[in-house]
Tab-separated table of N, CA and C in Angstrom:
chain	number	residue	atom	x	y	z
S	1	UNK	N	22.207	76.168	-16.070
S	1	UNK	CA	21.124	75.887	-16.996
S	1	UNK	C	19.881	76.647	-16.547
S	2	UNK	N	18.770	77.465	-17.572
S	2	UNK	CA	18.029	77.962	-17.302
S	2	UNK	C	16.673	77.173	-16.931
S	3	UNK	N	15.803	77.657	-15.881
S	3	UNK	CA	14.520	76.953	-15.702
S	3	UNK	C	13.917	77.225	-17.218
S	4	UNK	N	13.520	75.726	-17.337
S	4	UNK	CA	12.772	75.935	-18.474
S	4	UNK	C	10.990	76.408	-18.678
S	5	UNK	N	10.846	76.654	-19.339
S	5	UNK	CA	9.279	77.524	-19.795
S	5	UNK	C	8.148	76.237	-20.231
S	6	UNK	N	7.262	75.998	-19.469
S	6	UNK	CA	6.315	75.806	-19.543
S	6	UNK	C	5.042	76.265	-19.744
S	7	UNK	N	4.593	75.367	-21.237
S	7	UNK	CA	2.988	76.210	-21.344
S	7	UNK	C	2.530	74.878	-21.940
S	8	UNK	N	1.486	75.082	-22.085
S	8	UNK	CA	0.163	73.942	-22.902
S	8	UNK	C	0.703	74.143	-24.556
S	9	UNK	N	0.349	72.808	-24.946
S	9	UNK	CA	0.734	72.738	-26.502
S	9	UNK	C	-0.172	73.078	-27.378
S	10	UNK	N	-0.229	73.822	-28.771
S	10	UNK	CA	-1.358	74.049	-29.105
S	10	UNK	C	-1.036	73.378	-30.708
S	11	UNK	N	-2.013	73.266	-31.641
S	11	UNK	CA	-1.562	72.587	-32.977
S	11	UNK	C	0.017	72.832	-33.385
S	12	UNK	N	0.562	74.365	-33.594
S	12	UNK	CA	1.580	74.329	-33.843
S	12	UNK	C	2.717	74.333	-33.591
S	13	UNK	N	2.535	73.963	-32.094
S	13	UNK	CA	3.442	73.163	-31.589
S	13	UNK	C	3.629	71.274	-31.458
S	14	UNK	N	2.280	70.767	-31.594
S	14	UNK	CA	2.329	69.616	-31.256
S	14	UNK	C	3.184	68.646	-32.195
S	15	UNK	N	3.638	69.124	-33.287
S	15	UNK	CA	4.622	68.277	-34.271
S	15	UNK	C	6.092	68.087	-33.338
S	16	UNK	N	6.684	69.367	-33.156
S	16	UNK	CA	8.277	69.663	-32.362
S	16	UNK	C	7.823	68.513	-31.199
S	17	UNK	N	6.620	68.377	-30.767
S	17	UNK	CA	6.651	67.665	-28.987
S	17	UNK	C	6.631	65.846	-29.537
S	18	UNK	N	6.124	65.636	-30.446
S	18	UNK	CA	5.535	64.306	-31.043
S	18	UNK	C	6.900	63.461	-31.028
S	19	UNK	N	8.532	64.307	-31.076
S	19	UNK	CA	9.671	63.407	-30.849
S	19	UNK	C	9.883	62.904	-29.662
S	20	UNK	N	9.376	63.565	-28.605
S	20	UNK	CA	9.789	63.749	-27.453
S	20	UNK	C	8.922	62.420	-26.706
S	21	UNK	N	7.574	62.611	-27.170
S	21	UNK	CA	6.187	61.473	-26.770
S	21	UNK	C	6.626	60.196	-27.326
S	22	UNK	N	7.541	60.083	-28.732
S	22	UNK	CA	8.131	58.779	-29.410
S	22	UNK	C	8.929	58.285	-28.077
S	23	UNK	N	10.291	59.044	-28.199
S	23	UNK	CA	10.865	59.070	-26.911
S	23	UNK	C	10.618	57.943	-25.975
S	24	UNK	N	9.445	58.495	-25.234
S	24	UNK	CA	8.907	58.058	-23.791
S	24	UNK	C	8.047	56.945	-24.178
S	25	UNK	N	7.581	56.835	-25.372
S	25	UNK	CA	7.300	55.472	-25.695
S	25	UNK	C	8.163	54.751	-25.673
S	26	UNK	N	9.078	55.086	-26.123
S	26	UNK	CA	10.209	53.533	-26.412
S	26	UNK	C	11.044	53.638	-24.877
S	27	UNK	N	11.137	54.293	-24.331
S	27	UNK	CA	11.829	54.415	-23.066
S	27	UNK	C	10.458	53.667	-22.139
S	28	UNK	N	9.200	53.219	-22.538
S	28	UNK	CA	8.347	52.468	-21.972
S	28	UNK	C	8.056	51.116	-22.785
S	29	UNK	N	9.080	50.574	-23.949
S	29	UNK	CA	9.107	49.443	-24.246
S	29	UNK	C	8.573	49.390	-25.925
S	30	UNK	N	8.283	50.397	-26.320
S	30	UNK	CA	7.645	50.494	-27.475
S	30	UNK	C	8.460	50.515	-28.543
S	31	UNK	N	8.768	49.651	-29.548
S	31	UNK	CA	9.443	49.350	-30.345
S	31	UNK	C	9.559	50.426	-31.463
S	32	UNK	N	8.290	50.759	-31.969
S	32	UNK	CA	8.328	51.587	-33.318
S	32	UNK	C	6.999	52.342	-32.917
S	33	UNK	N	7.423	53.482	-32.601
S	33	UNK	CA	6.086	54.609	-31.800
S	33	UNK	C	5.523	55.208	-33.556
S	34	UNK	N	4.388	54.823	-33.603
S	34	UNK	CA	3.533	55.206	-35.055
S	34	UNK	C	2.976	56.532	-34.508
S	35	UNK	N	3.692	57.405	-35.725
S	35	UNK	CA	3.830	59.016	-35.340
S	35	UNK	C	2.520	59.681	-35.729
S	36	UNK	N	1.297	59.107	-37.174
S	36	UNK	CA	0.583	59.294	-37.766
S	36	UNK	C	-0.668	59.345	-36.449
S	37	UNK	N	-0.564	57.709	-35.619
S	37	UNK	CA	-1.627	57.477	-34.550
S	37	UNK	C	-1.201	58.525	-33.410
S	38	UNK	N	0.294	58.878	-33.411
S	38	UNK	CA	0.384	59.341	-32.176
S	38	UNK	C	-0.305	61.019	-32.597
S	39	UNK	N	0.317	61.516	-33.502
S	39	UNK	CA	-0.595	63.196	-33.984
S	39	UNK	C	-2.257	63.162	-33.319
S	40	UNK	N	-2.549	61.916	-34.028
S	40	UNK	CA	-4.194	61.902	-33.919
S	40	UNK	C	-4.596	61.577	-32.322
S	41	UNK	N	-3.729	60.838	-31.646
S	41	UNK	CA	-4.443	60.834	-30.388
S	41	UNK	C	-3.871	62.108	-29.321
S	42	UNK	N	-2.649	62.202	-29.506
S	42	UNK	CA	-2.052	63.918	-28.710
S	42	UNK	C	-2.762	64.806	-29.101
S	43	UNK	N	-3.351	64.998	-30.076
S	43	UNK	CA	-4.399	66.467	-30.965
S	43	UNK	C	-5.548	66.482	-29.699
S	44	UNK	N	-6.149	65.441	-28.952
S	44	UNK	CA	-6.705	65.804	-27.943
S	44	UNK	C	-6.874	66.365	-27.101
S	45	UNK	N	-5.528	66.793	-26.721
S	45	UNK	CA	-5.196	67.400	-25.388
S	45	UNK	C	-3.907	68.662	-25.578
S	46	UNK	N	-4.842	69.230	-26.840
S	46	UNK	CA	-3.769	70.421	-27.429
S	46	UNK	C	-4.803	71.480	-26.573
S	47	UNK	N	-4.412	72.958	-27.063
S	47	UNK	CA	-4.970	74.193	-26.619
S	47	UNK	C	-5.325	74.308	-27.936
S	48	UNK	N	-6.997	75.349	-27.895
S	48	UNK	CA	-7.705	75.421	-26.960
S	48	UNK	C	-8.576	74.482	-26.866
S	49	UNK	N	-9.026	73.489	-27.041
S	49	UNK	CA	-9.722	72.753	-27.082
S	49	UNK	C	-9.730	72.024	-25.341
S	50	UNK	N	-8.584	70.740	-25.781
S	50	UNK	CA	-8.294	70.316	-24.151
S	50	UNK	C	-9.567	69.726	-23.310
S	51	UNK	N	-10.594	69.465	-23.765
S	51	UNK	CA	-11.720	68.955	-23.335
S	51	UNK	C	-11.344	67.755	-22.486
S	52	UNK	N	-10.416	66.493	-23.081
S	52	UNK	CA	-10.098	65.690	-22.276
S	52	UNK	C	-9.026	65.809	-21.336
S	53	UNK	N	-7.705	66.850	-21.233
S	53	UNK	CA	-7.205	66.692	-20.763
S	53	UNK	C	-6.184	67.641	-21.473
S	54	UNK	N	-4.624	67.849	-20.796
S	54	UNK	CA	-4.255	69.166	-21.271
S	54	UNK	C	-2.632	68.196	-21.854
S	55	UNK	N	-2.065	69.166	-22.436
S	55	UNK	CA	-0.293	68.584	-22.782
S	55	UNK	C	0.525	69.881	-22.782
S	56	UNK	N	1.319	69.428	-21.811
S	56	UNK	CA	2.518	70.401	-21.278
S	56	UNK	C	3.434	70.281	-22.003
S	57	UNK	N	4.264	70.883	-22.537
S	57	UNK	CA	5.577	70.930	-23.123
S	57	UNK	C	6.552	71.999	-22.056
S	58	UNK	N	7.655	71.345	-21.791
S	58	UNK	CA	8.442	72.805	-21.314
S	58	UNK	C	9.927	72.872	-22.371
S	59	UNK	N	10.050	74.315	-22.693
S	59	UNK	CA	10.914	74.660	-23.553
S	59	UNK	C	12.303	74.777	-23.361
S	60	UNK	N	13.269	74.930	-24.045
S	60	UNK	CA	14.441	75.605	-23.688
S	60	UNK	C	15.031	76.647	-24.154
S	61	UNK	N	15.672	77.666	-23.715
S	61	UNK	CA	16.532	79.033	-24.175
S	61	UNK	C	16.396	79.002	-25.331
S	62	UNK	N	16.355	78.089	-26.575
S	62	UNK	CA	15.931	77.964	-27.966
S	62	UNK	C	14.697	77.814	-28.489
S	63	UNK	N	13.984	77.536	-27.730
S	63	UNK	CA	12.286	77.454	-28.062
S	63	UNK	C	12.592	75.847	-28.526
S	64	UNK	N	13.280	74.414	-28.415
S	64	UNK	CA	13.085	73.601	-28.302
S	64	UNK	C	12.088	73.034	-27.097
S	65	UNK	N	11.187	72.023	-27.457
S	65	UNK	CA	10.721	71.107	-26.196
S	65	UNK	C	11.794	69.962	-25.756
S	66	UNK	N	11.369	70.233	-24.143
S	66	UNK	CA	12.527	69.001	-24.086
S	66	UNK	C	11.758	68.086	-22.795
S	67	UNK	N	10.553	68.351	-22.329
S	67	UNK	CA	9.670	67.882	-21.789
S	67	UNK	C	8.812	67.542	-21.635
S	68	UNK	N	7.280	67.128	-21.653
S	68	UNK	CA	6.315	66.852	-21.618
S	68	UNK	C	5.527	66.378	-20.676
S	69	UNK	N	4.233	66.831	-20.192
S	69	UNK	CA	3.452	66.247	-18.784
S	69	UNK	C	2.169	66.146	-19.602
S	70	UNK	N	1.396	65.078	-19.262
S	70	UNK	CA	-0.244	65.140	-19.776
S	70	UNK	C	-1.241	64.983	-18.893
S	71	UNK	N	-1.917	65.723	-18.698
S	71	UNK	CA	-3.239	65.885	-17.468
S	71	UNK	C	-4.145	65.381	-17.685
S	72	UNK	N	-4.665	63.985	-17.241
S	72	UNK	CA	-6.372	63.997	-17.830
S	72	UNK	C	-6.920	64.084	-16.841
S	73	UNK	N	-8.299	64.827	-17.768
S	73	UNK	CA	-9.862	65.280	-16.159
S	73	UNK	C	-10.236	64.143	-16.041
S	74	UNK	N	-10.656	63.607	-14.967
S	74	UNK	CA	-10.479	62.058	-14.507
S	74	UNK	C	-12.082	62.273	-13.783
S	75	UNK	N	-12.502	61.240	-13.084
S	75	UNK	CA	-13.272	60.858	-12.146
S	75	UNK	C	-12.440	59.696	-11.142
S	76	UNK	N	-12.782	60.301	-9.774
S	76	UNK	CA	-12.561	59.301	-8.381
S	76	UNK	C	-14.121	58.957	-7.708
S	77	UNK	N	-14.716	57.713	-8.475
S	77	UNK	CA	-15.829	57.102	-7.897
S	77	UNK	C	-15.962	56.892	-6.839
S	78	UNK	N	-14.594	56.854	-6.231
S	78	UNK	CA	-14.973	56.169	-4.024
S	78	UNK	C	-14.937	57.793	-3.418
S	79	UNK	N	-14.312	58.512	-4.155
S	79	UNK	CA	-14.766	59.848	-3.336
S	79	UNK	C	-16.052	61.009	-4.463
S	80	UNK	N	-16.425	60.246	-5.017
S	80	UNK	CA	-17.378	61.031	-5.814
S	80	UNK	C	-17.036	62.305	-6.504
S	81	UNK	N	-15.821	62.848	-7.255
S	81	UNK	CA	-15.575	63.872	-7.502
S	81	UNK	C	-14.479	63.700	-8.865
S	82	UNK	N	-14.285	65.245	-9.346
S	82	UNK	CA	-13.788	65.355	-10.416
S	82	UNK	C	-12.456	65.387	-9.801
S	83	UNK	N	-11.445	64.947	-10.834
S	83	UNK	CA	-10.132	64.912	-10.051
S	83	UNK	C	-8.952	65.038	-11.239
S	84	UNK	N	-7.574	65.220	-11.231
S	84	UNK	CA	-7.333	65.231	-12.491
S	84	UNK	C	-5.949	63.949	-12.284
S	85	UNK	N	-5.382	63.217	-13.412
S	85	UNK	CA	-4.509	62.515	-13.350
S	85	UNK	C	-2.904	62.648	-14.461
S	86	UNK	N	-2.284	63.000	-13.673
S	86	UNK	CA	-0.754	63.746	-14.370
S	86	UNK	C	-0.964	61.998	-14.932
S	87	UNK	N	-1.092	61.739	-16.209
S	87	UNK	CA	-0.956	60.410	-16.996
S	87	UNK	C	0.690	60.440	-17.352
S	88	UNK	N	0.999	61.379	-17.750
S	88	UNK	CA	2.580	61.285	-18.482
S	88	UNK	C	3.412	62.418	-18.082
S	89	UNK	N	4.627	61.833	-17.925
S	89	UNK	CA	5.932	62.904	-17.537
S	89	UNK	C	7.038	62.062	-18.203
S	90	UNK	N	7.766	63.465	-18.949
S	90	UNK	CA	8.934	63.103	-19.421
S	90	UNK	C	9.788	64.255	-19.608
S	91	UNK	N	10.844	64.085	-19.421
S	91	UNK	CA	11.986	65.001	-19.750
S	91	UNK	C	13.099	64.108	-20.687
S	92	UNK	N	13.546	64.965	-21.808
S	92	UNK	CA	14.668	64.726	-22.451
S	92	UNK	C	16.039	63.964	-21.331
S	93	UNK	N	16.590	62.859	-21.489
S	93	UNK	CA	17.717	62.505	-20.269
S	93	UNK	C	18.558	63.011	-20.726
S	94	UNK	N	19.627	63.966	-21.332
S	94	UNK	CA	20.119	64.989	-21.265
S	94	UNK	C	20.041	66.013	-20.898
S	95	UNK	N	18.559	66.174	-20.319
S	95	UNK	CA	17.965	67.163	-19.514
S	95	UNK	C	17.490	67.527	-18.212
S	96	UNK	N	17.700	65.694	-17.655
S	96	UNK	CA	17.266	65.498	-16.622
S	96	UNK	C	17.673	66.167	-15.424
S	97	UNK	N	17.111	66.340	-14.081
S	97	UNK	CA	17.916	66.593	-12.703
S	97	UNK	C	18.019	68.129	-12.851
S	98	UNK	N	17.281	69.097	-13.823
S	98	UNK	CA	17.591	70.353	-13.861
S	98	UNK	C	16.245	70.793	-13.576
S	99	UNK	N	15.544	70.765	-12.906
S	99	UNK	CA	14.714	71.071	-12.717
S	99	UNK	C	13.142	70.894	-13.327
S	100	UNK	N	12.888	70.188	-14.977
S	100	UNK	CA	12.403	70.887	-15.540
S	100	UNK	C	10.965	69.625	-15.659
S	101	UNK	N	11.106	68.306	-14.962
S	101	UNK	CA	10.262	67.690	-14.137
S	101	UNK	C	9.618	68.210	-13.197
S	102	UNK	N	9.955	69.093	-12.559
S	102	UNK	CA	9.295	69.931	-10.989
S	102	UNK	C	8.654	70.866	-12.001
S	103	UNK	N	9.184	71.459	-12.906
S	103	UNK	CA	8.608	72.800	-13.626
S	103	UNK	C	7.354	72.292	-14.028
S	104	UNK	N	7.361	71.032	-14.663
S	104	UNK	CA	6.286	70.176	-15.699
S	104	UNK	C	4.657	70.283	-14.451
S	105	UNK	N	5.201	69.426	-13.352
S	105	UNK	CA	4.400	69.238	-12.496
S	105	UNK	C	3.761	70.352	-11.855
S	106	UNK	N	4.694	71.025	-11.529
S	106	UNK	CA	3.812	72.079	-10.887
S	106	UNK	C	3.541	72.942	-12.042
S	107	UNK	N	3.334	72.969	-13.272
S	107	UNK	CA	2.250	73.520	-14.020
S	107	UNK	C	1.317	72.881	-14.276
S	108	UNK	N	1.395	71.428	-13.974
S	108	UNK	CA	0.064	70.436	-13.696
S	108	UNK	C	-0.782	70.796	-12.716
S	109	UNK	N	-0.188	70.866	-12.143
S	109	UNK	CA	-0.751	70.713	-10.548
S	109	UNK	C	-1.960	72.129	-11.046
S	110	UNK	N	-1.404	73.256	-11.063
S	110	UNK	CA	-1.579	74.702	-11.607
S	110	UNK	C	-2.879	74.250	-12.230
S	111	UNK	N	-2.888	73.937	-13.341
S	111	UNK	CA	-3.691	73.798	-14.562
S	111	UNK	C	-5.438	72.877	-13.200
S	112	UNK	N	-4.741	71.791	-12.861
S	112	UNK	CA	-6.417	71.341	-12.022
S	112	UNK	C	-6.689	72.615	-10.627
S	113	UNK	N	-5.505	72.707	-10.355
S	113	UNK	CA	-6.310	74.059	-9.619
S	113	UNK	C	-7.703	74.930	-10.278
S	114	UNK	N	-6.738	75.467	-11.179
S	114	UNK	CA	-7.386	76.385	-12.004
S	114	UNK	C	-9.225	76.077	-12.489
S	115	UNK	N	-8.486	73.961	-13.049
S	115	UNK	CA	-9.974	73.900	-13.468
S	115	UNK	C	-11.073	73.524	-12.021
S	116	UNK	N	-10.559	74.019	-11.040
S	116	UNK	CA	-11.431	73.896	-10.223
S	116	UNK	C	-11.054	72.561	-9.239
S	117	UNK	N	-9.963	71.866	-9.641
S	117	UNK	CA	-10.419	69.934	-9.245
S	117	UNK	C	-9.602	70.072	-7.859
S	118	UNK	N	-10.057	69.229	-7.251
S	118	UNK	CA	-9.549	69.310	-5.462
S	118	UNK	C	-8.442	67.652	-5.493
S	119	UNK	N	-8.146	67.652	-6.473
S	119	UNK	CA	-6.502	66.285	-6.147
S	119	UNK	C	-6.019	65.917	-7.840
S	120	UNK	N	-4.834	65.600	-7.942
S	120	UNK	CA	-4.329	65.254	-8.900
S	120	UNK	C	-3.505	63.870	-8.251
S	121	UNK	N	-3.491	62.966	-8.981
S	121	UNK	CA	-2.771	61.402	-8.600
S	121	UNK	C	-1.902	61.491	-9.674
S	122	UNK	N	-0.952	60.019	-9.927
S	122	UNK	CA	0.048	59.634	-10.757
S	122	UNK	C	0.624	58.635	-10.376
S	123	UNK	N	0.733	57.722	-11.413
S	123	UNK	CA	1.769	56.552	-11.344
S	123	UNK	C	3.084	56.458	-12.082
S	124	UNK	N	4.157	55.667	-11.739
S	124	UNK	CA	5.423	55.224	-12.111
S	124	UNK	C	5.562	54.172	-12.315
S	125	UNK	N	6.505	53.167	-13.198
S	125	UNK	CA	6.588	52.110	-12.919
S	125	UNK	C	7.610	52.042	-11.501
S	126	UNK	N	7.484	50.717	-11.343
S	126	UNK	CA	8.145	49.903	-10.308
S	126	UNK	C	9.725	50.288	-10.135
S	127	UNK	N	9.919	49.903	-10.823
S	127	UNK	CA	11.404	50.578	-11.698
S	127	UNK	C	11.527	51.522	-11.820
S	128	UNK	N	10.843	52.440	-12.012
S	128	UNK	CA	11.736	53.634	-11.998
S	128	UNK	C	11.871	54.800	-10.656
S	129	UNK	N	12.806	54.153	-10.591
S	129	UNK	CA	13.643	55.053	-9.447
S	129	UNK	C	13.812	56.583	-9.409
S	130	UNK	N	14.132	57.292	-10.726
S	130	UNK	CA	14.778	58.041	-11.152
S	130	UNK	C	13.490	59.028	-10.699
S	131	UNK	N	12.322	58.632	-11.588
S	131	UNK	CA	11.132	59.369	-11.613
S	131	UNK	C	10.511	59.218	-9.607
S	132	UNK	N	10.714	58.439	-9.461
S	132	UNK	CA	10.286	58.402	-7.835
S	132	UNK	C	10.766	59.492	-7.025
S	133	UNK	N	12.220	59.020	-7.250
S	133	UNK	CA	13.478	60.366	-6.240
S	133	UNK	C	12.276	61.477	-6.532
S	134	UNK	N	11.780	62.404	-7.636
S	134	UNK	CA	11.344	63.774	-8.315
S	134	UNK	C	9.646	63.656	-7.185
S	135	UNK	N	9.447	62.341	-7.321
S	135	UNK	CA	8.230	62.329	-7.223
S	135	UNK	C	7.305	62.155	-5.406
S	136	UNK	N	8.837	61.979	-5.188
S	136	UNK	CA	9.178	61.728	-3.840
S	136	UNK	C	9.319	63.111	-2.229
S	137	UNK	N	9.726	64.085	-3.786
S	137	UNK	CA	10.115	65.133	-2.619
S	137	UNK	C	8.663	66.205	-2.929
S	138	UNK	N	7.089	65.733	-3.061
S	138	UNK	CA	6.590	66.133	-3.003
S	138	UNK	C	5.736	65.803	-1.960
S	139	UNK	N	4.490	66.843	-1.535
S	139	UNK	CA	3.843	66.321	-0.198
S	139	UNK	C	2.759	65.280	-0.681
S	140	UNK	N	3.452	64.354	-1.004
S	140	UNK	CA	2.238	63.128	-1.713
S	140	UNK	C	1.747	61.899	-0.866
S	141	UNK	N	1.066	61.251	-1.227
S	141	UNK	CA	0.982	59.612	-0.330
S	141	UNK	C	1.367	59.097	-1.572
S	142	UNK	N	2.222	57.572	-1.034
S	142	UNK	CA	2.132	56.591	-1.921
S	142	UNK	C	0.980	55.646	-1.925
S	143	UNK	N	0.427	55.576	-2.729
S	143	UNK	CA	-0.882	54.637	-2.859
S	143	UNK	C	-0.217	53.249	-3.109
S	144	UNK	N	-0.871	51.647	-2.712
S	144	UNK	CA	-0.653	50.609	-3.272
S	144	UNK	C	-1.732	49.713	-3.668
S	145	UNK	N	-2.115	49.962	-4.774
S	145	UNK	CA	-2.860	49.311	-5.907
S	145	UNK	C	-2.173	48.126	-6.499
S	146	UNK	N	-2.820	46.908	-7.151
S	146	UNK	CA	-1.983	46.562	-8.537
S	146	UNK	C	-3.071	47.023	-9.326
S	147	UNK	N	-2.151	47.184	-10.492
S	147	UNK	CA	-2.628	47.643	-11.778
S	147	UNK	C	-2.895	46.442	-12.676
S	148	UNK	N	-4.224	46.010	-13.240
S	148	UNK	CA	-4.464	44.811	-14.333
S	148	UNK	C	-4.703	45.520	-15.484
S	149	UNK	N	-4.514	44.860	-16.708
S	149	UNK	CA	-4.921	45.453	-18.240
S	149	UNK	C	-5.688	44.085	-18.726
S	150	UNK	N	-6.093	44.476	-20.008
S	150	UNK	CA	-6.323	42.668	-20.998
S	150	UNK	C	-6.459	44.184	-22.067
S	151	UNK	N	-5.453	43.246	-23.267
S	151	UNK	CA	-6.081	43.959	-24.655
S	151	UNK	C	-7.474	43.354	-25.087
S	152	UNK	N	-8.142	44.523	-25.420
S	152	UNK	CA	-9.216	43.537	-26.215
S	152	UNK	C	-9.338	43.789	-27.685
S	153	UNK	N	-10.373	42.756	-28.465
S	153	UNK	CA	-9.250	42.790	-29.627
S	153	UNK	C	-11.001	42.953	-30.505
C-alpha cells in the first residue's frame, strides 16, 4: 500500500472529507452527525483562510480522502505561549496500521512548526488503545489531567 498524500483541505475539497468527519463522529458516539452544521463549522479550518486552525486530509492513489487531522492555534496560559493542539485524528479502519496516522501527524506537527509555535499536545480517549499504540511511538509525555464539560444551554 502506498504512503498516502497529505495536504490541507481547501473549499473544494471539504465536501469528499465531510464523510470521513461523520465517520469519527459516530465512531465517538454520535448518533446522526448533521452534515449541514458540520460544512459550516469544518469551513473554518479550510485553506486559505485557516485563521483558527488547519484540516488535514490525506489521500489515496485515487485522490480519495481516507484520513483526517485538525490543528487548532491554541494558547498554554501556565507557560504563556502560543501552542497548537492536533484536536482530531482519523483514518478510514480499512485503512488503518498503514501508515497514514503517522503521515497525518507529522504534517501536523509540520504545519505549527512552520507557524512558528514551540509544542503541539493531544488527547485520546481512555479506550482507545488503537490510537495510543500510534501515539505512543512518538517522543511525547503522557500528561494526566481529568477532563470536565457541562453543556450549557
Amino acid at each position: 500500500m502506498a504512503a498516502a498524500a497529505v495536504r490541507p483541505v481547501d473549499a473544494a475539497a471539504l465536501g469528499a472529507v465531510l464523510p470521513l468527519i461523520a465517520a469519527y463522529q459516530r465512531f465517538y458516539g454520535v448518533a446522526e452527525p448533521d452534515e449541514a452544521r458540520n460544512r459550516a463549522f469544518w469551513s473554518r479550518f479550510i485553506v486559505p483562510d485557516g485563521d483558527r486552525g488547519l484540516l488535514l486530509a490525506a489521500y489515496d492513489d485515487g485522490g480519495g480522502p481516507v484520513g483526517f487531522a485538525t490543528v487548532y492555534w491554541a494558547w498554554e496560559s501556565i507557560a504563556a505561549r502560543d501552542t497548537a493542539v492536533l484536536n482530531d485524528l482519523f483514518v478510514a479502519a480499512d485503512r488503518r496500521g498503514g501508515g497514514i496516522g503517522r503521515a497525518l501527524m507529522a504534517t501536523a506537527f509540520a504545519a505549527a512548526r512552520d507557524r512558528g509555535l514551540p509544542a503541539i499536545s493531544w488527547m485520546t480517549a481512555l479506550d482507545n488503545r488503537s490510537a495510543q499504540r500510534l501515539y505512543e511511538t512518538f517522543d511525547a509525555s503522557r500528561d494526566v489531567w481529568f477532563e470536565y464539560g457541562v453543556e450549557l444551554d
